[in-house]
Short mmCIF file of C-alpha atoms in Angstrom, two decimals:
data_model
loop_
_atom_site.label_atom_id
_atom_site.label_comp_id
_atom_site.label_asym_id
_atom_site.label_seq_id
_atom_site.Cartn_x
_atom_site.Cartn_y
_atom_site.Cartn_z
CA MET A 1 -0.03 0.01 0.12
CA PRO A 2 1.33 3.59 -0.90
CA GLN A 3 1.02 4.65 2.95
CA ASP A 4 3.63 1.97 3.68
CA ALA A 5 6.36 3.48 1.50
CA PRO A 6 8.09 5.28 4.45
CA GLY A 7 8.13 2.29 6.62
CA LEU A 8 9.39 -0.10 3.95
CA ALA A 9 11.95 2.45 2.90
CA GLU A 10 13.27 2.78 6.72
CA ALA A 11 13.31 -1.05 6.91
CA ARG A 12 15.34 -1.36 3.62
CA ASN A 13 17.70 1.27 4.50
CA ALA A 14 18.52 -0.33 7.81
CA ALA A 15 18.80 -3.95 6.28
CA PHE A 16 21.10 -2.75 3.49
CA GLY A 17 22.54 0.40 4.22
CA ASP A 18 20.49 2.34 1.33
CA ASP A 19 19.27 5.70 1.34
CA TRP A 20 15.48 5.28 0.18
CA THR A 21 12.90 7.79 1.10
CA GLY A 22 9.25 7.12 1.32
CA PRO A 23 8.28 9.12 -1.81
CA LEU A 24 11.17 7.58 -3.77
CA HIS A 25 10.05 4.10 -2.78
CA ARG A 26 6.67 4.68 -3.69
CA SER A 27 7.63 6.09 -7.25
CA ALA A 28 10.57 3.66 -8.09
CA VAL A 29 8.99 0.35 -6.74
CA MET A 30 5.33 0.67 -5.78
CA GLU A 31 4.02 2.81 -8.68
CA ARG A 32 5.89 0.53 -11.42
CA PRO A 33 4.08 -1.77 -13.91
CA GLY A 34 3.98 -5.36 -12.42
CA TYR A 35 4.19 -4.28 -8.61
CA ASP A 36 1.42 -5.90 -6.76
CA PRO A 37 1.21 -4.97 -2.91
CA ALA A 38 0.25 -8.63 -2.23
CA ASP A 39 3.65 -9.76 -2.94
CA GLU A 40 5.23 -7.61 -0.54
CA ILE A 41 5.23 -9.79 2.69
CA VAL A 42 6.12 -7.75 5.94
CA VAL A 43 6.52 -8.81 9.23
CA GLN A 44 5.43 -5.66 11.64
CA ALA A 45 7.05 -5.43 14.99
CA PRO A 46 4.78 -4.62 17.99
CA ASP A 47 5.81 -0.82 17.84
CA GLY A 48 4.74 -0.71 14.31
CA ARG A 49 7.97 -0.83 12.54
CA ILE A 50 8.52 -3.28 9.56
CA ALA A 51 10.85 -5.76 11.12
CA ALA A 52 11.33 -7.96 8.01
CA PHE A 53 10.36 -8.21 4.44
CA ALA A 54 10.27 -10.32 1.35
CA VAL A 55 9.01 -9.52 -2.17
CA GLY A 56 7.91 -12.59 -3.89
CA TRP A 57 7.59 -12.09 -7.46
CA LEU A 58 5.31 -14.52 -9.73
CA ASP A 59 6.28 -15.48 -13.22
CA GLY A 60 3.25 -17.38 -14.36
CA ARG A 61 4.62 -18.02 -17.82
CA ASN A 62 7.47 -19.89 -16.46
CA ALA A 63 5.74 -21.07 -13.23
CA THR A 64 8.67 -19.64 -11.27
CA GLY A 65 8.71 -17.41 -8.02
CA HIS A 66 11.56 -15.03 -7.53
CA PHE A 67 12.49 -13.30 -4.13
CA GLU A 68 13.97 -9.70 -4.49
CA PRO A 69 14.68 -8.39 -1.93
CA VAL A 70 14.49 -10.08 1.36
CA GLY A 71 15.84 -8.33 4.58
CA THR A 72 15.39 -7.65 8.34
CA HIS A 73 16.04 -4.82 10.19
CA PRO A 74 18.96 -5.13 12.42
CA ALA A 75 17.01 -4.63 15.57
CA PHE A 76 15.02 -7.78 14.79
CA GLN A 77 17.66 -10.06 13.18
CA ARG A 78 18.12 -13.72 14.24
CA ARG A 79 14.52 -14.25 15.19
CA GLY A 80 13.40 -16.16 11.97
CA LEU A 81 11.28 -13.20 10.76
CA ALA A 82 12.73 -13.41 7.09
CA ARG A 83 12.15 -17.09 7.10
CA ALA A 84 8.47 -16.60 8.26
CA ALA A 85 8.02 -13.96 5.47
CA MET A 86 9.42 -16.18 2.90
CA LEU A 87 7.54 -19.24 4.00
CA HIS A 88 4.35 -17.34 3.90
CA ALA A 89 5.22 -16.22 0.30
CA MET A 90 6.07 -19.67 -1.13
CA ARG A 91 2.78 -20.79 0.23
CA ARG A 92 1.20 -18.33 -1.98
CA MET A 93 3.37 -19.12 -4.96
CA ARG A 94 2.44 -22.74 -4.61
CA ALA A 95 -1.11 -21.85 -4.51
CA ALA A 96 -0.58 -19.70 -7.61
CA GLY A 97 0.89 -22.55 -9.66
CA MET A 98 4.53 -21.87 -9.15
CA THR A 99 6.76 -25.09 -9.45
CA ALA A 100 10.27 -23.28 -8.72
CA VAL A 101 11.52 -20.72 -6.62
CA THR A 102 14.69 -18.65 -7.14
CA VAL A 103 16.49 -15.91 -5.00
CA ASN A 104 19.77 -14.04 -5.52
CA HIS A 105 21.99 -12.53 -2.90
CA ASP A 106 25.33 -11.18 -2.30
CA ALA A 107 27.72 -14.04 -1.92
CA ASP A 108 29.48 -12.27 1.09
CA ASN A 109 26.21 -12.24 3.00
CA VAL A 110 26.62 -15.56 5.28
CA ALA A 111 23.47 -15.09 7.17
CA ALA A 112 21.21 -14.86 3.74
CA ARG A 113 23.00 -17.74 2.49
CA GLU A 114 22.24 -19.88 5.56
CA LEU A 115 18.59 -18.59 5.54
CA TYR A 116 18.24 -19.62 1.90
CA ARG A 117 19.85 -22.90 2.36
CA SER A 118 17.77 -23.61 5.44
CA LEU A 119 14.73 -23.24 3.23
CA GLY A 120 15.94 -25.87 0.62
CA PHE A 121 17.60 -23.56 -1.98
CA VAL A 122 20.72 -24.80 -3.38
CA ARG A 123 23.41 -22.93 -5.30
CA ARG A 124 22.85 -23.27 -9.16
CA HIS A 125 24.62 -20.24 -10.42
CA GLU A 126 26.86 -17.69 -9.60
CA THR A 127 26.77 -14.09 -10.93
CA TYR A 128 29.12 -11.17 -10.48
CA GLY A 129 27.94 -7.60 -9.94
CA TYR A 130 29.80 -4.44 -11.23
CA ARG A 131 29.44 -1.22 -9.72
CA ARG A 132 30.68 2.20 -11.06
CA PRO A 133 31.72 4.72 -8.39
CA ALA A 134 29.35 7.93 -8.56
CA GLY A 135 31.08 11.00 -9.80
#
């Protein structure tokens, strides 16, 4: 939902060290073609903050689900919240007819690798990212 943009931006900033704002997240993510708010699974903390999130994209043509991004606010890590969000999303994927699920992550992120491995993901491919410094 558009009103969730500030909370989602804050959670992603905390999880990944990004610098999203609510309006930027809304325009760059939530207002784009193909975005469905039902695909954005969030775990809300008792104080209202978004503690963890997982976006599960559905590719009906190839019967494949894909996670991007998955994250947990540092204040809520090691509690199984991202795992719970992913399991919920995978149940939705299965109900929608998906027969495979993929996820990409930074190879240096050991916690992410272990989470995905614990959910049955196995490494099939390795990709390399290139970044150009600003300026």
